[in-house]
XYZ file of C-alpha atoms in Angstrom:
605
model
C -59.375 26.414 -17.014
C -57.925 22.995 -16.864
C -59.947 19.898 -15.908
C -57.615 19.276 -12.829
C -58.494 22.759 -11.457
C -62.260 21.781 -11.276
C -63.022 20.554 -7.558
C -64.509 17.078 -7.182
C -68.154 17.230 -6.160
C -68.735 16.192 -2.281
C -71.995 14.941 -3.177
C -72.238 11.159 -3.875
C -73.466 10.247 -7.421
C -75.668 7.237 -5.862
C -76.442 8.040 -2.111
C -78.720 4.971 -2.185
C -81.973 4.518 -0.153
C -82.492 7.261 2.636
C -85.494 7.672 4.980
C -85.775 11.381 5.915
C -88.820 12.664 7.612
C -91.880 11.090 5.965
C -90.175 10.404 2.489
C -88.240 7.405 1.317
C -85.457 8.662 -1.144
C -83.795 6.424 -3.643
C -81.590 7.864 -6.304
C -81.621 4.751 -8.349
C -85.107 3.502 -8.440
C -87.156 6.439 -7.381
C -89.463 8.418 -9.582
C -88.630 12.152 -9.905
C -91.216 14.760 -8.808
C -91.451 17.686 -11.146
C -92.232 20.055 -8.293
C -89.520 19.202 -5.678
C -87.230 17.451 -8.229
C -86.477 14.686 -5.611
C -86.353 10.852 -6.562
C -88.611 9.015 -4.005
C -90.383 5.799 -3.659
C -93.473 7.550 -2.572
C -96.698 7.195 -4.579
C -96.513 9.479 -7.680
C -99.239 10.644 -9.944
C -98.292 10.402 -13.550
C -99.687 12.654 -16.234
C -101.853 10.855 -18.793
C -101.807 13.591 -21.597
C -100.288 12.817 -24.922
C -97.601 14.913 -26.537
C -96.567 14.130 -30.083
C -98.104 10.634 -29.701
C -96.150 10.099 -26.614
C -97.318 10.190 -22.925
C -96.252 13.024 -20.895
C -93.370 11.975 -18.648
C -94.082 14.393 -15.909
C -95.046 13.066 -12.395
C -95.819 14.754 -9.068
C -95.298 13.239 -5.731
C -98.338 12.909 -3.431
C -97.079 15.531 -0.981
C -96.380 18.239 -3.511
C -99.522 17.579 -5.357
C -101.605 17.908 -2.063
C -99.655 21.007 -0.704
C -99.161 22.823 -3.826
C -102.354 22.182 -5.821
C -104.844 20.587 -3.262
C -105.209 17.344 -5.176
C -104.831 13.723 -3.833
C -102.398 11.587 -5.797
C -104.286 8.347 -5.286
C -107.586 9.930 -6.564
C -105.987 11.498 -9.677
C -103.876 8.523 -10.389
C -106.933 6.428 -10.934
C -108.207 8.751 -13.491
C -107.802 7.870 -17.198
C -107.585 11.403 -18.520
C -105.738 13.257 -15.681
C -103.437 16.034 -16.927
C -100.614 17.408 -14.842
C -100.486 21.023 -13.453
C -97.890 21.701 -16.147
C -99.956 20.535 -18.950
C -102.766 22.724 -17.584
C -100.559 25.672 -17.436
C -100.975 26.272 -13.687
C -97.582 24.741 -12.535
C -96.069 26.915 -9.835
C -92.718 25.250 -9.579
C -89.651 27.531 -9.819
C -88.702 26.453 -13.366
C -92.109 26.925 -14.789
C -92.599 30.242 -13.252
C -89.324 31.591 -14.558
C -90.159 30.562 -18.008
C -93.558 32.702 -17.685
C -91.371 35.543 -16.564
C -92.461 35.210 -12.774
C -90.257 34.760 -9.626
C -90.186 31.552 -7.572
C -92.585 31.571 -4.694
C -90.423 29.794 -2.098
C -91.977 27.677 0.549
C -95.649 28.891 0.855
C -97.435 25.812 2.264
C -97.530 26.962 5.797
C -98.692 30.442 4.877
C -101.491 28.953 2.746
C -102.673 26.620 5.675
C -102.362 29.611 8.121
C -104.700 31.519 5.702
C -107.320 28.816 5.750
C -106.701 27.821 2.064
C -106.105 24.339 0.949
C -103.102 24.870 -1.307
C -100.345 27.172 -2.618
C -102.150 27.307 -5.878
C -105.438 28.613 -4.257
C -103.208 31.260 -2.309
C -101.628 32.456 -5.503
C -105.178 32.864 -7.086
C -106.381 34.797 -4.030
C -103.312 36.917 -3.454
C -101.875 37.188 -6.944
C -99.271 35.527 -8.724
C -96.832 38.281 -8.543
C -97.320 38.839 -4.803
C -94.780 36.410 -3.654
C -91.234 36.399 -4.872
C -88.390 34.492 -3.575
C -84.810 35.592 -4.403
C -81.479 34.145 -3.231
C -79.133 36.624 -1.377
C -76.522 37.883 -3.728
C -73.049 37.270 -2.298
C -71.026 40.161 -1.291
C -67.862 41.175 -3.233
C -65.729 40.048 -0.244
C -67.167 36.524 -0.651
C -65.959 36.069 -4.277
C -62.964 33.994 -4.580
C -60.741 36.553 -6.488
C -62.045 39.351 -4.452
C -60.963 37.538 -1.396
C -57.441 37.360 -2.751
C -57.259 41.097 -3.264
C -58.813 41.982 0.089
C -56.537 39.692 2.026
C -53.379 40.936 0.425
C -54.439 44.449 1.005
C -55.192 43.679 4.672
C -51.864 42.002 5.159
C -49.924 45.034 3.631
C -51.917 47.348 5.761
C -51.215 45.350 8.812
C -47.602 45.365 8.351
C -47.475 49.073 7.609
C -49.314 49.521 10.874
C -46.697 47.597 12.680
C -43.989 49.712 11.188
C -45.966 52.851 12.316
C -46.215 51.414 15.767
C -42.554 50.849 16.048
C -41.948 54.511 14.863
C -44.277 55.960 17.419
C -42.760 53.955 20.357
C -39.355 55.495 19.405
C -37.469 51.925 19.127
C -35.677 52.073 22.725
C -33.601 48.894 21.858
C -33.117 49.154 17.991
C -32.965 51.861 15.435
C -35.208 51.997 12.334
C -33.811 53.037 9.195
C -35.993 55.046 6.788
C -34.935 52.983 3.728
C -35.788 49.713 5.334
C -39.441 51.018 6.216
C -39.805 52.427 2.629
C -38.580 49.081 1.080
C -41.031 47.245 3.210
C -43.866 49.409 2.087
C -42.832 49.132 -1.653
C -42.503 45.377 -1.372
C -45.997 44.870 0.076
C -47.817 47.203 -2.434
C -45.987 45.434 -5.264
C -47.168 42.113 -3.954
C -50.785 43.312 -3.886
C -50.355 45.080 -7.211
C -49.064 41.799 -8.996
C -51.844 39.766 -7.606
C -54.443 42.240 -8.815
C -52.812 42.154 -12.180
C -53.065 38.236 -12.305
C -56.749 38.520 -11.543
C -57.309 41.111 -14.331
C -55.236 38.910 -16.868
C -57.555 36.012 -16.015
C -60.628 38.007 -16.609
C -59.288 39.490 -19.724
C -58.261 36.181 -21.370
C -61.444 34.582 -20.239
C -62.114 30.764 -19.925
C -64.313 29.307 -22.679
C -65.913 26.402 -20.747
C -65.894 27.933 -17.117
C -67.522 30.691 -15.361
C -65.064 33.614 -14.774
C -65.177 35.967 -11.789
C -64.794 39.704 -12.722
C -63.553 42.278 -10.309
C -64.641 45.822 -11.193
C -61.987 48.515 -11.700
C -63.643 50.646 -9.109
C -62.744 47.744 -6.432
C -59.141 47.896 -7.439
C -59.090 51.536 -7.357
C -60.461 51.583 -3.782
C -57.713 49.075 -2.738
C -55.077 51.298 -4.348
C -56.474 54.497 -2.603
C -56.356 52.639 0.756
C -52.811 51.708 0.132
C -51.930 55.201 -0.764
C -53.584 56.617 2.368
C -51.696 54.293 4.684
C -48.425 55.052 2.785
C -49.049 58.722 3.291
C -49.368 58.286 6.975
C -46.319 56.211 7.188
C -44.273 59.046 5.200
C -45.701 61.733 7.604
C -44.509 59.593 10.505
C -40.998 59.157 8.887
C -40.941 62.990 8.361
C -41.645 63.566 11.891
C -38.857 61.214 13.010
C -36.483 62.899 10.670
C -37.407 66.469 11.946
C -37.053 65.480 15.600
C -40.730 66.329 16.474
C -40.418 70.014 16.920
C -43.790 70.330 18.575
C -44.152 67.147 20.367
C -41.842 64.489 21.815
C -41.786 61.032 20.306
C -42.701 59.622 23.820
C -45.763 61.970 23.948
C -46.755 60.674 20.576
C -46.395 57.018 21.471
C -48.257 57.578 24.677
C -51.140 59.290 22.734
C -51.374 56.305 20.113
C -51.259 53.727 22.940
C -53.964 55.681 24.776
C -56.124 55.834 21.790
C -55.705 51.958 21.135
C -56.394 51.365 24.858
C -59.486 53.645 24.574
C -60.768 51.556 21.522
C -60.238 48.253 23.391
C -61.938 49.515 26.582
C -64.903 50.744 24.342
C -65.344 47.207 22.881
C -64.978 45.711 26.354
C -67.725 48.117 27.613
C -69.962 47.313 24.759
C -69.691 43.608 25.408
C -70.154 44.096 29.191
C -73.238 46.254 28.550
C -74.794 43.841 26.205
C -74.154 41.004 28.681
C -75.414 43.083 31.677
C -78.572 43.705 29.616
C -78.901 39.926 29.102
C -78.324 39.282 32.720
C -81.122 41.791 33.726
C -83.599 40.377 31.290
C -82.817 36.744 32.738
C -83.357 38.024 36.217
C -86.573 39.718 35.215
C -87.856 36.663 33.432
C -86.775 34.000 36.127
C -87.356 34.497 39.772
C -87.297 32.058 42.621
C -90.695 31.349 43.938
C -91.536 31.969 47.740
C -90.938 29.024 49.869
C -92.681 27.649 52.911
C -90.777 27.246 56.270
C -89.829 23.619 56.854
C -91.116 22.478 60.230
C -92.031 19.022 59.382
C -89.674 16.394 58.015
C -90.890 12.872 57.313
C -94.004 13.506 59.437
C -92.047 14.690 62.389
C -92.511 18.136 63.800
C -89.212 19.883 64.415
C -88.301 23.356 65.460
C -87.265 25.821 62.729
C -83.732 26.247 63.929
C -83.083 22.576 64.055
C -84.128 21.724 60.458
C -80.613 21.913 59.080
C -79.337 19.558 61.919
C -82.140 16.980 61.150
C -81.540 17.120 57.368
C -77.671 16.683 58.026
C -78.267 13.430 60.151
C -80.911 12.094 57.714
C -78.535 12.649 54.630
C -75.720 10.924 56.579
C -77.800 7.867 57.285
C -79.154 7.616 53.568
C -75.628 7.639 52.378
C -73.933 5.489 54.994
C -76.890 3.205 56.117
C -75.365 0.338 54.151
C -72.062 0.554 56.006
C -73.727 0.807 59.480
C -76.231 -1.998 58.774
C -79.186 0.566 59.360
C -82.746 -0.716 58.563
C -85.215 1.369 56.539
C -86.919 3.811 58.582
C -84.309 3.578 61.458
C -83.040 7.158 61.091
C -86.614 8.565 61.052
C -87.252 6.727 64.399
C -84.099 8.270 65.876
C -85.135 11.735 64.887
C -88.634 10.977 66.391
C -87.094 9.834 69.574
C -84.819 12.913 69.881
C -87.660 15.414 69.479
C -90.048 13.301 71.646
C -92.554 12.554 68.928
C -94.877 9.582 70.047
C -95.468 7.683 73.237
C -92.695 6.200 75.498
C -90.248 8.845 74.486
C -87.732 7.851 77.344
C -87.892 4.130 76.204
C -87.256 5.275 72.644
C -84.058 7.123 73.677
C -82.549 3.923 75.008
C -83.756 1.726 72.262
C -82.677 3.936 69.249
C -80.638 7.096 70.020
C -78.118 5.885 72.620
C -77.541 2.452 70.704
C -76.675 4.630 67.588
C -74.258 6.700 69.592
C -72.564 3.579 71.061
C -72.390 1.982 67.449
C -70.637 5.253 66.218
C -68.137 5.272 69.230
C -67.160 1.766 68.896
C -66.484 2.407 65.247
C -64.291 5.364 66.103
C -62.599 3.713 69.224
C -61.734 0.591 67.021
C -60.008 2.849 64.438
C -58.007 4.600 67.263
C -56.850 1.251 68.805
C -59.082 1.801 71.975
C -60.794 -1.429 73.310
C -64.118 -0.283 74.615
C -66.950 -2.290 75.909
C -69.963 0.088 75.928
C -73.500 -0.504 77.098
C -76.475 1.674 77.339
C -77.389 0.373 80.876
C -74.318 2.041 82.568
C -72.656 5.531 82.165
C -69.334 4.283 80.479
C -70.781 5.260 76.938
C -71.336 8.887 78.156
C -67.779 9.191 79.702
C -66.396 7.823 76.449
C -68.317 10.374 74.395
C -66.793 13.129 76.627
C -63.246 11.666 75.706
C -64.055 11.804 72.028
C -65.120 15.466 72.355
C -62.028 16.297 74.393
C -59.630 14.544 71.684
C -61.281 16.438 68.692
C -61.303 19.721 70.388
C -64.864 20.931 69.003
C -67.855 21.938 70.825
C -65.978 22.771 73.680
C -68.039 25.891 74.479
C -71.271 23.981 74.264
C -70.123 20.809 76.026
C -67.415 21.666 78.656
C -65.357 18.596 79.865
C -67.033 18.691 83.371
C -70.400 17.687 81.745
C -69.421 14.224 81.078
C -68.060 13.504 84.559
C -71.415 13.705 86.251
C -72.787 10.573 84.512
C -75.797 9.894 82.423
C -77.983 12.317 84.564
C -76.442 15.203 82.625
C -77.544 13.515 79.356
C -81.106 13.373 80.667
C -80.999 17.014 81.297
C -80.058 17.946 77.835
C -82.629 19.226 75.344
C -83.297 17.756 71.971
C -80.888 20.221 70.298
C -78.002 19.249 72.291
C -78.587 15.627 71.848
C -78.842 16.036 68.058
C -75.519 17.961 68.135
C -73.739 15.065 69.879
C -75.248 12.829 67.357
C -74.148 14.767 64.271
C -70.572 15.056 66.058
C -70.232 11.225 66.106
C -71.440 10.984 62.419
C -68.769 13.472 61.438
C -65.989 11.804 63.355
C -66.976 8.435 61.852
C -66.228 9.551 58.518
C -62.498 9.558 59.143
C -62.415 6.081 60.216
C -60.709 3.327 58.182
C -63.988 1.486 57.634
C -65.868 4.540 56.286
C -62.958 5.417 54.034
C -62.937 1.953 52.546
C -66.668 1.960 52.082
C -66.594 5.506 50.326
C -63.680 4.074 48.047
C -65.661 0.880 47.187
C -68.639 2.907 46.496
C -66.780 5.208 44.216
C -65.190 2.265 42.318
C -68.724 0.641 41.950
C -70.163 3.840 40.883
C -67.375 4.240 38.245
C -67.959 0.747 37.080
C -71.671 1.325 36.663
C -71.042 4.580 34.824
C -68.695 2.741 32.477
C -71.188 -0.112 31.843
C -73.736 2.577 31.291
C -71.544 4.294 28.556
C -70.960 0.986 26.903
C -74.614 0.182 26.903
C -75.351 3.655 25.586
C -72.780 3.096 22.708
C -74.263 -0.404 22.061
C -77.749 1.245 22.003
C -76.567 3.915 19.395
C -74.813 1.170 17.341
C -78.099 -0.687 17.385
C -80.118 2.181 16.151
C -77.750 2.701 13.406
C -77.879 -1.001 12.323
C -81.587 -0.886 12.577
C -81.723 1.949 10.102
C -79.456 0.194 7.690
C -81.646 -2.911 8.121
C -84.683 -1.023 7.294
C -83.109 0.496 4.307
C -82.095 -2.925 3.157
C -85.709 -4.128 3.621
C -86.890 -1.213 1.570
C -84.505 -2.139 -1.291
C -85.851 -5.692 -1.091
C -89.358 -4.664 -1.218
C -88.554 -2.391 -4.136
C -86.859 -5.249 -6.050
C -89.860 -7.536 -5.423
C -92.101 -5.028 -6.978
C -89.595 -4.630 -9.938
C -88.895 -0.878 -8.967
C -92.632 0.166 -8.816
C -93.409 2.894 -6.373
C -95.110 1.968 -3.117
C -98.820 2.683 -2.533
C -99.972 5.142 0.019
C -101.224 2.302 2.207
C -97.672 0.522 1.910
C -95.943 3.824 2.348
C -97.620 4.532 5.615
C -97.072 1.021 6.812
C -93.317 1.125 6.284
C -93.084 4.599 7.883
C -94.952 3.360 11.009
C -92.762 0.423 11.295
C -89.672 2.684 11.009
C -90.835 4.984 13.591
C -91.742 2.285 15.956
C -88.429 0.497 15.888
C -86.624 3.709 15.816
C -88.412 4.909 18.931
C -87.669 1.681 20.708
C -83.913 1.976 19.954
C -83.878 5.668 20.818
C -85.619 4.768 24.221
C -82.974 2.210 25.033
C -80.206 4.720 24.251
C -81.813 7.280 26.413
C -82.153 4.937 29.341
C -78.542 3.896 29.031
C -77.538 7.619 28.839
C -79.517 8.482 32.154
C -77.546 5.792 34.008
C -74.440 7.440 33.268
C -75.443 10.521 35.284
C -76.212 8.855 38.397
C -74.117 10.094 41.341
C -72.390 7.901 43.956
C -74.367 8.225 47.328
C -71.096 8.051 49.350
C -69.832 11.330 47.644
C -70.404 14.553 49.349
C -73.608 16.186 48.462
C -73.109 19.599 46.932
C -75.916 22.390 46.523
C -77.368 22.850 43.097
C -76.989 26.791 43.254
C -75.116 28.985 45.569
C -75.780 32.700 45.581
C -73.791 35.658 47.030
C -76.753 36.679 49.302
C -76.510 33.506 51.336
C -78.926 31.350 49.502
C -78.376 27.682 48.641
C -80.615 25.509 46.517
C -80.370 21.749 47.604
C -81.727 18.433 46.309
C -81.202 15.869 49.034
C -81.801 12.144 48.920
C -83.375 12.158 52.268
C -86.087 14.527 51.318
C -88.508 12.792 48.970
C -91.529 15.237 49.059
C -92.210 16.823 45.636
C -90.787 18.875 44.159
C -87.834 17.598 46.158
C -86.053 21.002 46.307
C -84.963 22.833 49.503
C -83.779 26.288 49.893
C -81.281 27.148 52.600
C -81.121 30.852 53.848
C -78.189 31.465 56.160
C -79.251 34.965 56.822
C -75.949 36.568 55.380
C -72.971 35.436 53.293
C -71.414 31.962 53.591
C -68.278 33.584 54.964
C -69.967 35.013 57.944
C -72.604 32.111 58.752
C -75.504 33.212 61.058
C -76.690 30.806 63.698
C -80.294 31.452 62.682
C -80.599 29.747 59.307
C -83.827 29.007 57.638
C -84.730 26.157 55.515
C -87.660 26.422 53.055
C -89.670 23.901 50.987
C -91.744 24.486 47.831
C -95.106 23.367 46.554
C -95.320 20.641 43.777
C -96.849 23.231 41.420
C -93.705 25.381 41.758
C -91.359 22.828 40.398
C -91.378 24.460 36.925
C -90.520 27.953 38.059
C -87.616 26.635 40.197
C -86.217 24.648 37.188
C -86.546 27.940 35.163
C -84.680 29.761 37.937
C -81.886 27.222 37.904
C -81.463 27.316 34.083
C -81.471 31.109 34.113
C -78.832 31.344 36.892
C -76.538 28.884 34.950
C -76.928 31.143 31.977
C -76.015 34.072 33.981
C -72.885 32.348 35.199
C -71.912 31.697 31.567
C -72.281 35.275 30.778
C -70.202 36.361 33.681
C -67.434 33.913 32.476
C -67.649 35.339 29.042
C -67.217 38.901 30.580
C -64.235 37.677 32.468
C -62.758 36.249 29.216
C -63.192 39.557 27.390
C -61.438 41.408 30.222
C -58.536 38.974 30.074
C -58.258 39.316 26.251
């Protein structure tokens, strides 16, 4: 084998100083541990035994010595006559065990601790040295490089032959197939595969003196030849059938049967995929269920009828999103809801102090956008007649509020119940969203939100870069500390001190990165609020800004499907201790949606 054929190693010859887990690796100045064969700057215990008038060069790092033999590196390092496990004949590393005719143990530290023993050495004494045996899995023949070549070529040949068979079965309506062409194609493909197999055999026969050769057994080659012969036989039979003119069956029937078989195979695979995904969906549904909620009849300390909960939440969410555009003070929306439902003293006075002024403010906003000059006041009936004109122009709620209602004056408003007043208020809120002022506000808020998100991304990238630079700085400081000690390993105390510093600074940098990342995910308040989850049985899970009671989740039950809304919807709240169950239910439903998408992709493919 030529030197050019040898692939360059991806591993660097000198990776430098790395801090991984609780170890400091240094390929240049580190001391190599006989057990794990890693060069680290950790405290190591060196053997004091003399061999041929020279000190034993073997060392063990503090972790291996403690986990594998139950000895503390600092204690044995202070001893003058300490002999390493290898000199004592008890070393259980993979090399020493192989020399003694035993198999490597693999990782047994966790098993030893779980058994209540102090070390792996003690576990081997108790269980027996031959009890544990770790062996690497042997690669399959298909994974061998030369074997891959043979398998791929035989697959290519078989694939092309199958294509020829399919063409013969379908009867070639647009082009005729000549027998010689098919036979030549088969011969060419077989010759290609055979020539590559011969090349592999020649390589293994000649051998390479300084490189490992990969041998392919004759049985493997014979198997490939048999498969090619089988496929060639099938092709010949198909050719003979076309020559004889299908005495017992028509070509169309044969092609239909072949297509039916292939379709059945594909359908079988799809069914298997569907059944496995359905089983997963059933498991998810069994594991995660939405907890039972409590009927929501009190919002922000205000008692409200069950059937009006949705309308109240709609108004409060509007005020929380657009309170800045309307110059609403904090708590103003709650006082309006309290006045509508007659909560507190002087209810009639509250109507004129909060509810009607809110309606007038919204009507002035709408009239200004429609080039209508209105001078409205709560003391006369003009605001009520103007409200009727807005309803008439919009063409909504005509069945609830007929036009003659607003011709009788404010006396009709006084006769209205809380539900009707709240509907008028929500109507004006919806109409105001189409005004120029509100559209500009939404656009500005969206731009501001995008700017904040962009700044958050930049801060997250800066925090990530800071964390990277911090790691490089720590590695530089470690190198400097080693140079000052002239390459001597760190003591246990120095080791723990350095690791504590690394963890503290890395934690701070990581915290900054997480904080910047969380800012990226904040939603613009002026954007439409969407439910977290929607189900086919008319359930919607919401998280509204206006509802701040823990766990901040609300369930809307429309009593049917969303296509056919029922007027008697229900809103349910949850207890704080049910938050974990709700989050589990959300994640399970998202997983279910992903599985459904996979099913759809399988059907398409």
